[in-house]
Coordinates of C-alpha atoms and ligand atoms in Angstrom, one line a residue:
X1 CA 120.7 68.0 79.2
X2 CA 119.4 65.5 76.5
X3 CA 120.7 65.5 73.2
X4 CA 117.5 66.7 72.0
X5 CA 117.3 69.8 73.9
X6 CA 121.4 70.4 73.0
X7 CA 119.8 70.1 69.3
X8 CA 117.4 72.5 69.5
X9 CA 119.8 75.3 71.5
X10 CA 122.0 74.4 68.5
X11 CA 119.4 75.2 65.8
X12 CA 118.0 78.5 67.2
X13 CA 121.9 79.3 67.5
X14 CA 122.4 78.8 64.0
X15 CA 119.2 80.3 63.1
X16 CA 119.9 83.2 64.9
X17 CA 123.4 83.6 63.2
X18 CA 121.9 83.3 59.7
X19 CA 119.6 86.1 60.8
X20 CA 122.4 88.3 61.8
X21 CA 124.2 87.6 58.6
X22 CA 120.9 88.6 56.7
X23 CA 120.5 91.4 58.4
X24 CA 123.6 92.6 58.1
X25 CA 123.4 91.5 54.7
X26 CA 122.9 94.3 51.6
X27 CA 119.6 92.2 50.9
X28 CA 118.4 93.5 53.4
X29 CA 117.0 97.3 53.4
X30 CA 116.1 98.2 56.9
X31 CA 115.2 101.9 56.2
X32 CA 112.0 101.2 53.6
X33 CA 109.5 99.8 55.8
X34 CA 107.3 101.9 58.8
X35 CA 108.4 105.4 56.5
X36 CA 105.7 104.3 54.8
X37 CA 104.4 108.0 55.9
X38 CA 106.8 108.7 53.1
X39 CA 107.9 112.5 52.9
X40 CA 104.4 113.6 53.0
X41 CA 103.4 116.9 54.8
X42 CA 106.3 118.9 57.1
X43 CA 109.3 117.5 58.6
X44 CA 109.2 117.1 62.0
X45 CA 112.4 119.5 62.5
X46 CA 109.6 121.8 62.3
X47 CA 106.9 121.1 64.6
X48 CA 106.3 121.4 68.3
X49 CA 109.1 124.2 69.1
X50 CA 110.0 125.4 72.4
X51 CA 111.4 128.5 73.5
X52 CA 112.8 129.1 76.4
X53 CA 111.4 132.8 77.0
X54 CA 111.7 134.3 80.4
X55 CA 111.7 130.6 82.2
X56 CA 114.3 130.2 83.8
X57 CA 117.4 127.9 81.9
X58 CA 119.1 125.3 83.2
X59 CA 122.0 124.5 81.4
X60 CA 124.1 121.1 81.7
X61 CA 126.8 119.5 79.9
X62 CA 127.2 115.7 79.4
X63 CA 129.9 113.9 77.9
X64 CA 130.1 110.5 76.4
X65 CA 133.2 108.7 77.3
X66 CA 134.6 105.3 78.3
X67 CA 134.9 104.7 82.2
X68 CA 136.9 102.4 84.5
X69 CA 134.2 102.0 86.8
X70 CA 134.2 100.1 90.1
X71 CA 130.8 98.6 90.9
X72 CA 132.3 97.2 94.2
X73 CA 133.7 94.0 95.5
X74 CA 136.7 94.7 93.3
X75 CA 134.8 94.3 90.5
X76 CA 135.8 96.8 87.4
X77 CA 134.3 97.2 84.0
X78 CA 134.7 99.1 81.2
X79 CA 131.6 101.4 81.2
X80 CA 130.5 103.6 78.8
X81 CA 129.2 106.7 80.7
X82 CA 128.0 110.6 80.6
X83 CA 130.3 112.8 82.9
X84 CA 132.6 109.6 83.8
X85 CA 130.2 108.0 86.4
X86 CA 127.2 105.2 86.8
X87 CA 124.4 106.4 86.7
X88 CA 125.8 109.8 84.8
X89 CA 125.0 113.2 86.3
X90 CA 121.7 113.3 88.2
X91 CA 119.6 116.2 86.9
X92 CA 117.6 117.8 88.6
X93 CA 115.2 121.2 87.3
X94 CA 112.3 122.5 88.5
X95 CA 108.8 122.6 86.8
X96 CA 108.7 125.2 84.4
X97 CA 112.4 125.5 83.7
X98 CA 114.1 125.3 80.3
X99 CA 116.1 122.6 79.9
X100 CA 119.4 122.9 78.0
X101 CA 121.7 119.9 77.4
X102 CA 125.0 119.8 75.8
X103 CA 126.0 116.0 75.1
X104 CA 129.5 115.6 73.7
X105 CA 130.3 112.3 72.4
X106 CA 133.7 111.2 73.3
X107 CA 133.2 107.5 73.3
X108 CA 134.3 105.7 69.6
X109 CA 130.7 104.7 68.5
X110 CA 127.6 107.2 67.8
X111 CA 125.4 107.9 70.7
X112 CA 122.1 109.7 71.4
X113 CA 120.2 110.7 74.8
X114 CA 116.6 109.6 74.8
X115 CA 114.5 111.5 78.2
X116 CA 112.7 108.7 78.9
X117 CA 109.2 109.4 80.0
X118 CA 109.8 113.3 79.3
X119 CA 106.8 115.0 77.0
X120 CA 108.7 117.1 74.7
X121 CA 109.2 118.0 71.1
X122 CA 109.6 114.5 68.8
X123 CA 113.3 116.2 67.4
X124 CA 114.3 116.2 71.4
X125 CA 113.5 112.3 71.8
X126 CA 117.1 111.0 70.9
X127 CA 115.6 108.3 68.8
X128 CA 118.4 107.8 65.8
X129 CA 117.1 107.0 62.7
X130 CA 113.5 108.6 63.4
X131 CA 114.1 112.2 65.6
X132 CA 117.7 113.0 64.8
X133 CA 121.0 111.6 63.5
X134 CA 123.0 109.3 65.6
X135 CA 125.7 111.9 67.6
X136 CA 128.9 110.8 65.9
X137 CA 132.4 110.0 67.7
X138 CA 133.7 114.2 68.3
X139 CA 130.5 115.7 67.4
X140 CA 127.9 117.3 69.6
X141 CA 124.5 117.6 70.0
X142 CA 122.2 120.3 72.1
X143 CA 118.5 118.7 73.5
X144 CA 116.5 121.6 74.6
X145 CA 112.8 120.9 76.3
X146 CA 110.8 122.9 78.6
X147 CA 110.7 120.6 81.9
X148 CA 106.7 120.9 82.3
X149 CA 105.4 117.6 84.4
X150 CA 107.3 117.2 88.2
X151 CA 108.6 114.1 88.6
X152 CA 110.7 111.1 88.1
X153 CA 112.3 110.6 85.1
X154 CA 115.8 109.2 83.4
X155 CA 118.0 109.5 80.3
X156 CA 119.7 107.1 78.3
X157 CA 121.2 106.4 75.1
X158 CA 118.7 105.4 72.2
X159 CA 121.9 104.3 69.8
X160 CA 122.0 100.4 69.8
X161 CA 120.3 100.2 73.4
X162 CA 120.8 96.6 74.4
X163 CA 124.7 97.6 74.3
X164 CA 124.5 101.2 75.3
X165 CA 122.3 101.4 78.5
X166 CA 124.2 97.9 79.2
X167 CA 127.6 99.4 79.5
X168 CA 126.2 102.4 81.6
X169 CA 125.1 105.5 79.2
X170 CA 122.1 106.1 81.7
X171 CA 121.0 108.7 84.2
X172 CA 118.7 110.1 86.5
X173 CA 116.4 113.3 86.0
X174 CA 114.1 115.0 88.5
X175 CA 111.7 117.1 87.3
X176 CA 111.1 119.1 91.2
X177 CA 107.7 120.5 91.9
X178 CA 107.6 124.3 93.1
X179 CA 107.1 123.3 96.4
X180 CA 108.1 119.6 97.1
X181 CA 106.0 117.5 99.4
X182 CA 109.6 115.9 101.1
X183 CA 112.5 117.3 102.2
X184 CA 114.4 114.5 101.8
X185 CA 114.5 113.0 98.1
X186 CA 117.0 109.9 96.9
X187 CA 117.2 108.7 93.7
X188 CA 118.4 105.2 93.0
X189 CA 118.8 103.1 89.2
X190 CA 118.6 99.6 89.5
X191 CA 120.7 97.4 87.2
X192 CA 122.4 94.2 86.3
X193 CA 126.1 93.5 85.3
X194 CA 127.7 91.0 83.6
X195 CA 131.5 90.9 84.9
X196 CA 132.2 87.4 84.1
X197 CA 131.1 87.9 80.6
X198 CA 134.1 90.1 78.3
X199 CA 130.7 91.0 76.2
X200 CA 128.5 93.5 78.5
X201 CA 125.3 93.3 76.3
X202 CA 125.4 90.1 74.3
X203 CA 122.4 88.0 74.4
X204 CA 122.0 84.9 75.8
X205 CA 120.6 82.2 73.7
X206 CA 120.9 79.1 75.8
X207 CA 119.2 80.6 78.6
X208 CA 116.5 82.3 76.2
X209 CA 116.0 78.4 74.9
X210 CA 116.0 76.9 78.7
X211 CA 113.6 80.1 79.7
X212 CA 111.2 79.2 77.0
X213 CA 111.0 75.6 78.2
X214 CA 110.7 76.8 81.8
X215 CA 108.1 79.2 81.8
X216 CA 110.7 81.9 83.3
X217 CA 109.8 85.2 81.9
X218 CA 113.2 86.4 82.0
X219 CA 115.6 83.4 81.5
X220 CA 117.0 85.5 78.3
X221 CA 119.1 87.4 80.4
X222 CA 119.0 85.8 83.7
X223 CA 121.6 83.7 83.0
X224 CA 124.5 86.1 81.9
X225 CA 123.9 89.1 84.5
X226 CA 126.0 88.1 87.7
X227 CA 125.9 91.6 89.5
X228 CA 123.0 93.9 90.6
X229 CA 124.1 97.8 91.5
X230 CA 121.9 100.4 92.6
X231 CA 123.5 103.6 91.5
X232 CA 126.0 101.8 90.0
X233 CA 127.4 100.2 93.1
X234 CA 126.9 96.1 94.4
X235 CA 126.9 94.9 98.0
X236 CA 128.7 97.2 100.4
X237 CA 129.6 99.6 97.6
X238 CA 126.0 101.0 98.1
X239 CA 125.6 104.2 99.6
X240 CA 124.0 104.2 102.7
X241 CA 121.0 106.3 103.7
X242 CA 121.2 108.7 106.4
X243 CA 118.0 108.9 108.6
X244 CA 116.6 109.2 111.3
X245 CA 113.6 107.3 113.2
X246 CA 110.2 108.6 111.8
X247 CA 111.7 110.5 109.1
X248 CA 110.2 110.2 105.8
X249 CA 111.7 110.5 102.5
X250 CA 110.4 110.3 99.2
X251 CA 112.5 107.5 97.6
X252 CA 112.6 107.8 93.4
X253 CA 113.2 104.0 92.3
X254 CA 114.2 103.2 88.4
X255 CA 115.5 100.1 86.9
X256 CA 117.7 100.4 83.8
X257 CA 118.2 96.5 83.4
X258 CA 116.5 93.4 82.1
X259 CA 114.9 92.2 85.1
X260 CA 112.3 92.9 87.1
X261 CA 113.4 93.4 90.6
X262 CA 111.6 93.2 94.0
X263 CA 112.5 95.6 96.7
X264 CA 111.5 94.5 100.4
X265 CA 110.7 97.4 103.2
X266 CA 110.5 96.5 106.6
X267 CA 107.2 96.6 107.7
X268 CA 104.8 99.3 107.7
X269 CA 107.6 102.1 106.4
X270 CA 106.9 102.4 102.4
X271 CA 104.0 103.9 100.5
X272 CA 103.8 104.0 97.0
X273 CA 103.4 107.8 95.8
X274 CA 103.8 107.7 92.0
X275 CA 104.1 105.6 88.9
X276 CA 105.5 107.2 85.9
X277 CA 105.8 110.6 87.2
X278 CA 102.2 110.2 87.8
X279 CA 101.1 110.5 91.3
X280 CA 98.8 107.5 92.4
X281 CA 95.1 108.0 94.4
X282 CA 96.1 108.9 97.4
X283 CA 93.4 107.0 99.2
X284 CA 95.3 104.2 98.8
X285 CA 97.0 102.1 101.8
X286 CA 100.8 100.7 102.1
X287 CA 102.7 97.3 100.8
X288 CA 105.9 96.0 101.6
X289 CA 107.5 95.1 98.4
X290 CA 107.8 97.2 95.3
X291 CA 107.9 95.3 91.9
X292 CA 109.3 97.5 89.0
X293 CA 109.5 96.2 85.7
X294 CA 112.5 97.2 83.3
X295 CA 112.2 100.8 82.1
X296 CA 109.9 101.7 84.6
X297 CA 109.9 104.2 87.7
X298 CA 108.5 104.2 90.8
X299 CA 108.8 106.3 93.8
X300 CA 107.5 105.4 97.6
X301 CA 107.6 107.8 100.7
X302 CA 109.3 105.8 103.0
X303 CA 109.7 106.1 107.2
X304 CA 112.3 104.9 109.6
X305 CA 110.9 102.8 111.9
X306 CA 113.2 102.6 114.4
X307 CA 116.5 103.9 115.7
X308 CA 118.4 101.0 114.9
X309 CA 119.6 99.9 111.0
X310 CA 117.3 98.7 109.1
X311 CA 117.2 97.7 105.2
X312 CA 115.6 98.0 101.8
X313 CA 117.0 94.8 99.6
X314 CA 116.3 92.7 97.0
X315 CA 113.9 90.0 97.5
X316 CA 116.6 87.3 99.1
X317 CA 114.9 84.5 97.3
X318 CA 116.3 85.9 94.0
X319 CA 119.8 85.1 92.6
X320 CA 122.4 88.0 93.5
X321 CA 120.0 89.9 96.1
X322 CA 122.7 90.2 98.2
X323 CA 124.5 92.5 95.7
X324 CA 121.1 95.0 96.0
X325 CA 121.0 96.3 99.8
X326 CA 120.2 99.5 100.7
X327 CA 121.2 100.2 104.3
X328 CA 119.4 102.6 106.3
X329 CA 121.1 103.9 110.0
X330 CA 120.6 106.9 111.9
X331 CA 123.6 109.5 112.5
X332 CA 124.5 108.6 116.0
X333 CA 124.7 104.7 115.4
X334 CA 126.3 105.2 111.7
X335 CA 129.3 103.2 112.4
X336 CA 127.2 100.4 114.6
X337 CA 126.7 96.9 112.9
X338 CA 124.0 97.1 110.1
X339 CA 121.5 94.7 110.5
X340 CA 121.2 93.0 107.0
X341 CA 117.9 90.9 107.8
X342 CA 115.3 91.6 105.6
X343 CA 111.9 91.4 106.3
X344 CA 109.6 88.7 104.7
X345 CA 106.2 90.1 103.1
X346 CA 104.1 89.3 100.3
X347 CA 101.9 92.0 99.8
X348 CA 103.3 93.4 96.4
X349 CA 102.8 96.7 95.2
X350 CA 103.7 97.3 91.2
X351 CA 103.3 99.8 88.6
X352 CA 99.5 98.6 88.2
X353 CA 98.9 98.1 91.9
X354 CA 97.6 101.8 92.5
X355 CA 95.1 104.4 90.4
X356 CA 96.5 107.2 89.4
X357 CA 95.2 110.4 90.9
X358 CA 94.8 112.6 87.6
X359 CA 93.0 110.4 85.0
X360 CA 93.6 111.1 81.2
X361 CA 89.9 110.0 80.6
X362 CA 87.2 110.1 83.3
X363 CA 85.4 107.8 81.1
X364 CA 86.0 105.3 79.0
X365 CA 86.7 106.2 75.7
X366 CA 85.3 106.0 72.6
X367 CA 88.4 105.6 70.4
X368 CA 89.3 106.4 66.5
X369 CA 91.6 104.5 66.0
X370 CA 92.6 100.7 67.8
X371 CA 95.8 98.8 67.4
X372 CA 96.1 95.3 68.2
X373 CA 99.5 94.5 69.7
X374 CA 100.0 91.1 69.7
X375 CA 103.5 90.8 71.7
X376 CA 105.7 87.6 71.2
X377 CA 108.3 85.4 70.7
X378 CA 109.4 84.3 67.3
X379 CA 111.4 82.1 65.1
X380 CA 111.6 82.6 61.7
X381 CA 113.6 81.0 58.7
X382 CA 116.4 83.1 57.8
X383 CA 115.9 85.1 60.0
X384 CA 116.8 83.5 63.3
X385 CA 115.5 84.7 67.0
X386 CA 112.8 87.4 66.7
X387 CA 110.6 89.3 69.0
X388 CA 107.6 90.4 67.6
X389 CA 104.8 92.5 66.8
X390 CA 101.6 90.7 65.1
X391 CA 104.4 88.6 63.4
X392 CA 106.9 91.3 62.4
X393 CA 109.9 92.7 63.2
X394 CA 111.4 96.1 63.1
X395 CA 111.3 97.7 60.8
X396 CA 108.6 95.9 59.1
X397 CA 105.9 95.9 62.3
X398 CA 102.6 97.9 60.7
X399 CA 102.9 101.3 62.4
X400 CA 100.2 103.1 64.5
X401 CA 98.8 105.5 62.2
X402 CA 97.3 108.6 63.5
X403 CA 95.9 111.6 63.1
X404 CA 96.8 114.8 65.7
X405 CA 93.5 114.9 68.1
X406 CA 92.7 111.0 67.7
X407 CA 91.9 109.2 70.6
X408 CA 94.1 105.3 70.1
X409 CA 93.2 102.4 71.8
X410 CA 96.0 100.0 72.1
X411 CA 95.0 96.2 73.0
X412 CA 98.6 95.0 73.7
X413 CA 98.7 90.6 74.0
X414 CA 101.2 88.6 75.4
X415 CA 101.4 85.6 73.5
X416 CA 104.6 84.6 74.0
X417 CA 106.8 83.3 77.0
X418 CA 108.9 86.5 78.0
X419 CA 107.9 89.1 79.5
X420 CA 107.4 92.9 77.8
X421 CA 107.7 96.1 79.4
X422 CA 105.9 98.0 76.6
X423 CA 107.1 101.7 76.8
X424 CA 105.3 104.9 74.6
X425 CA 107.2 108.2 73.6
X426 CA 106.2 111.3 73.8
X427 CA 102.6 110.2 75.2
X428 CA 101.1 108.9 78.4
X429 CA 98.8 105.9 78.1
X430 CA 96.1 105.5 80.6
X431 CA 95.5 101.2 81.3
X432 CA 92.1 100.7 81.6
X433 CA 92.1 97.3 81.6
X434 CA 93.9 93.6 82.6
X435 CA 92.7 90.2 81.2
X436 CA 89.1 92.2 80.9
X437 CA 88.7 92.9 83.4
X438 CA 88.1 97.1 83.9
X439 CA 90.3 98.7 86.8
X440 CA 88.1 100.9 89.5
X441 CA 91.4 103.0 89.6
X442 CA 92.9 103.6 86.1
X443 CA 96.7 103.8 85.9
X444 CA 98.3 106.8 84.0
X445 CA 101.5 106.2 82.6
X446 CA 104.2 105.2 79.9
X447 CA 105.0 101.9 80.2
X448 CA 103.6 98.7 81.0
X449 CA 104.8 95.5 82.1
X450 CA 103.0 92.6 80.3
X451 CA 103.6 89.1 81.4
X452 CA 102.8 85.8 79.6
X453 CA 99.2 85.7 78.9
X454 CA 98.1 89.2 79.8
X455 CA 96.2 91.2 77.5
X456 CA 95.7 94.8 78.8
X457 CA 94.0 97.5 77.0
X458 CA 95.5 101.3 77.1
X459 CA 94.2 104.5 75.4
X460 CA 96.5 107.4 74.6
X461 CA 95.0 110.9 73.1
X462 CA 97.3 111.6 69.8
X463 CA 98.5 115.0 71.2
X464 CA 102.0 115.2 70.4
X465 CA 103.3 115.7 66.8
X466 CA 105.7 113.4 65.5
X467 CA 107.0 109.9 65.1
X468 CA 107.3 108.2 68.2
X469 CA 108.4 104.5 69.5
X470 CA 106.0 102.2 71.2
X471 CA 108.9 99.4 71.8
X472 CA 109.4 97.2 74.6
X473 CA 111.8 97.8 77.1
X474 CA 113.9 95.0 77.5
X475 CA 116.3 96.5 75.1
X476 CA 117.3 92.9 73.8
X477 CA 113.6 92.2 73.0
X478 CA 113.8 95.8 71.0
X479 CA 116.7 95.0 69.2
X480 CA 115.6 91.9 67.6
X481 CA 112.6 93.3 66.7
X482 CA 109.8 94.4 69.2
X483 CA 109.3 97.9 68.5
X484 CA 106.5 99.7 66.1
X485 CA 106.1 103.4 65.5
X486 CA 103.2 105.8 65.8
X487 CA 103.1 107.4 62.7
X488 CA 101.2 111.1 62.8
X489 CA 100.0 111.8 59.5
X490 CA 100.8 115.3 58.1
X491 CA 104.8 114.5 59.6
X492 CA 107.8 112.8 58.3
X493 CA 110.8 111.9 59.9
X494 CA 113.9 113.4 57.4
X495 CA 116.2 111.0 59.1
X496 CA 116.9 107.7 57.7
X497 CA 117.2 104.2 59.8
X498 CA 120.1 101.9 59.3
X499 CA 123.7 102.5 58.6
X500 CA 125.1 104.6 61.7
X501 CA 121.3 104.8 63.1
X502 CA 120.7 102.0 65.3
X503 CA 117.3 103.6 67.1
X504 CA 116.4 99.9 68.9
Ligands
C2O601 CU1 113.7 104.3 78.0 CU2 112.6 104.1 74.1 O1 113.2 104.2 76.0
CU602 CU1 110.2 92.2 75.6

């Protein structure tokens, strides 16, 4: 490295520390700034309740606490985790039910649990600061929802994200249909460790500096993550699937970490069913490799194709894939040698790849309000590394200000050199467009992965009262700074950001 380069890592360092000082400075008032709804109207503590009438209630209980967890290879870390495991409990209700969820926080910092993706009443969102208070060391905290749209879904922590999901406070929810499609239905998180590093969740500024210079989307974190689990687990430690040749199964992917990740299928065995929890068109054919972006969710149907092992992995060009291996064997030859080979394909499937089947807007729109969301990476003095909305950081990026019943048209930019997996509470976007270019099949869903240089254009209908995020969901790129709020008029949040409520 030349001296200039070591100069200019050494800069943004000290920038960035300067920034942390000022932040965490009393100058520095990071509760005045998207409130600027002000406490005009009701609170939203009193909007949008649910009862659970005759429906039938599932009840579950979740505790916060810190984990010795074993991710495999002998590798331990100190997780945080809900019910002692990685991924915490998998959920699963039915459509309809009445979701009742007792978290007790036994860890020694305030938590929350955010239902990611999950339409529900804004108080239910787990957002600190902006839906509820942060869920303090020995207190509790009861999220009640009615579980209305099947399908895939996951919880986390919304308390100082880039740490919390880190260390493990995530976990899977199912939302069944009354009559699944498959008998056979596997969940699996996607995630990324850092063992070598004492500091699960710090933020790499070196590799954000060499990343920038690259052109690498993702070098921010690429360079401190050394292990990739699925379910928690790396290499061997990963469950293996039981089936059997031409069996299908409807396979529910999420990925909780910073990186994209590329999942191979042999040949001919994996159709993509749903983004989001929204199924896709189903005239639609098959790919071999399933791209999901940070924060988002995808499920396939996928086939055996023979009697003999076969395996879904990482892409083997990427750093680690060995760690992320799904084997698949039938019963009989269960104890036979797995064949690791992967298959080599390039026909990519991602959350944009494939229309959804019910469209929010036949046509396209004619909206009341539009936002422009320019997306990027900043530097500013004093205030060190920032990622940003049209120039501003949270709390002071201009919110999205609606009205209930108003059709919003988002035009979200990537201007910068990272990528943003830009993810919507409470609401389901549908994408109309990419680079302007219209899609023939529109994509419903709640988050969308914007690479350098895209520009895509989403409209949402303002149908759910409250004060919601609209952040990206690498949780590093949220916490120093990327996140704005839509702002209902006729609502405030009673809650205050700052202090113990860390909502990025
Ligand atoms: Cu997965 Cu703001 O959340
Ligand atoms: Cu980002």
């Amino acid at each position: 490295m030349n001296r200039k380069v070591v100069g200019s890592i050494l800069i943004v360092i000290l920038l960035a520390i300067g920034g942390w000082l000022f932040i965490n400075s009393p100058f520095y008032n990071g509760s005045s700034q998207y409130n600027g709804s002000s406490q005009n109207g009701i609170s939203i503590l009193e909007v949008g309740a649910q009862e659970a009438g005759d429906r039938p209630v599932k009840t579950f209980d979740l505790t916060a606490q810190e984990t010795k967890w074993e991710l495999g290879d002998g590798k331990k870390v100190n997780a945080w985790t809900y019910n002692g495991t990685v991924p915490g409990e998998a959920l699963r209700v039915t459509e309809g039910d009445f979701v009742r969820v007792h978290l007790k926080n036994e860890l020694g910092v305030p938590v929350t649990i955010h239902w990611h993706g999950v339409i529900l009443p804004n108080r239910m969102d787990g957002v600190p600061g902006l839906t509820q208070d942060a869920v303090e060391p020995g207190e509790s905290f009861t999220y009640e929802f009615i579980a209305n749209d099947p399908g895939t879904y996951w919880y986390h922590s919304h308390q100082h994200s880039a740490e919390q999901v880190d260390r493990g406070l995530y976990g899977s929810l199912v939302i069944e249909e009354k009559e699944p499609e498959y008998d056979r239905d596997e969940f699996f998180i996607l995630d990324e460790w850092a063992t070598r590093s004492r500091d699960q969740g710090a933020f790499n500024m070196g590799g954000m500096m060499r990343g920038h210079m690259s052109g690498d989307g993702e070098m921010d974190t690429k360079q401190l993550y050394d292990t990739f689990t699925v379910n928690g687990k790396a290499g061997d430690a990963i469950e293996t699937l039981v089936m059997e040749e031409g069996e299908t199964a409807r396979l529910r992917f999420v990925n909780a970490g910073y990186q994209q990740h590329q999942l191979v299928f042999p040949e001919g065995s994996m159709k993509v069913i749903a983004n989001d929890a929204e199924e896709i068109n189903g005239e639609q054919g098959s790919s071999q490799v399933l791209e999901i972006a940070p924060g988002e969710r995808i499920d396939v149907a996928y086939t055996k194709q023979g009697k003999e092992s076969e395996v879904i992995a990482e892409n083997p060009g990427v750093e680690h894939s060995e760690d992320m291996r799904i084997p698949v064997v039938s019963e009989n030859s269960a104890d036979s040698k797995i064949n690791w080979t992967v298959s080599s394909g390039s026909d990519i499937a991602d959350g944009t790849t494939y229309g959804s089947e019910e469209l929010l807007f036949e046509e396209t729109p004619d909206p009341d309000v539009t936002y422009d969301m320019d997306v990027s990476m900043g530097m500013n003095m004093g205030e060190g590394m920032s990622f940003q909305i049209n120039g501003e950081t949270f709390p002071n990026t201009s919110p999205i200000k609606v009205e209930e019943g108003d059709i919003v048209k988002v035009n979200i930019t990537n201007s910068g050199m990272m990528n943003h997996p830009m993810h919507l509470h409470g609401h389901r976007f549908q994408v109309a467009s990419k680079n302007g270019k219209e899609y023939d099949y529109p994509i419903v869903k709640d988050l969308i992965h914007v690479r350098p240089g895209e520009e895509y254009v989403v409209y949402f209908e303002a149908n759910n009262i409250g004060e919601w995020l609209f952040h990206c969901h690498d949780n590093n790129h949220a916490e120093l700074g990327m996140i704005t709020v839509v702002d209902y008029q006729g609502v405030y949040s009673p809650f205050e950001i700052g202090g113990e409520n860390q909502p990025e």
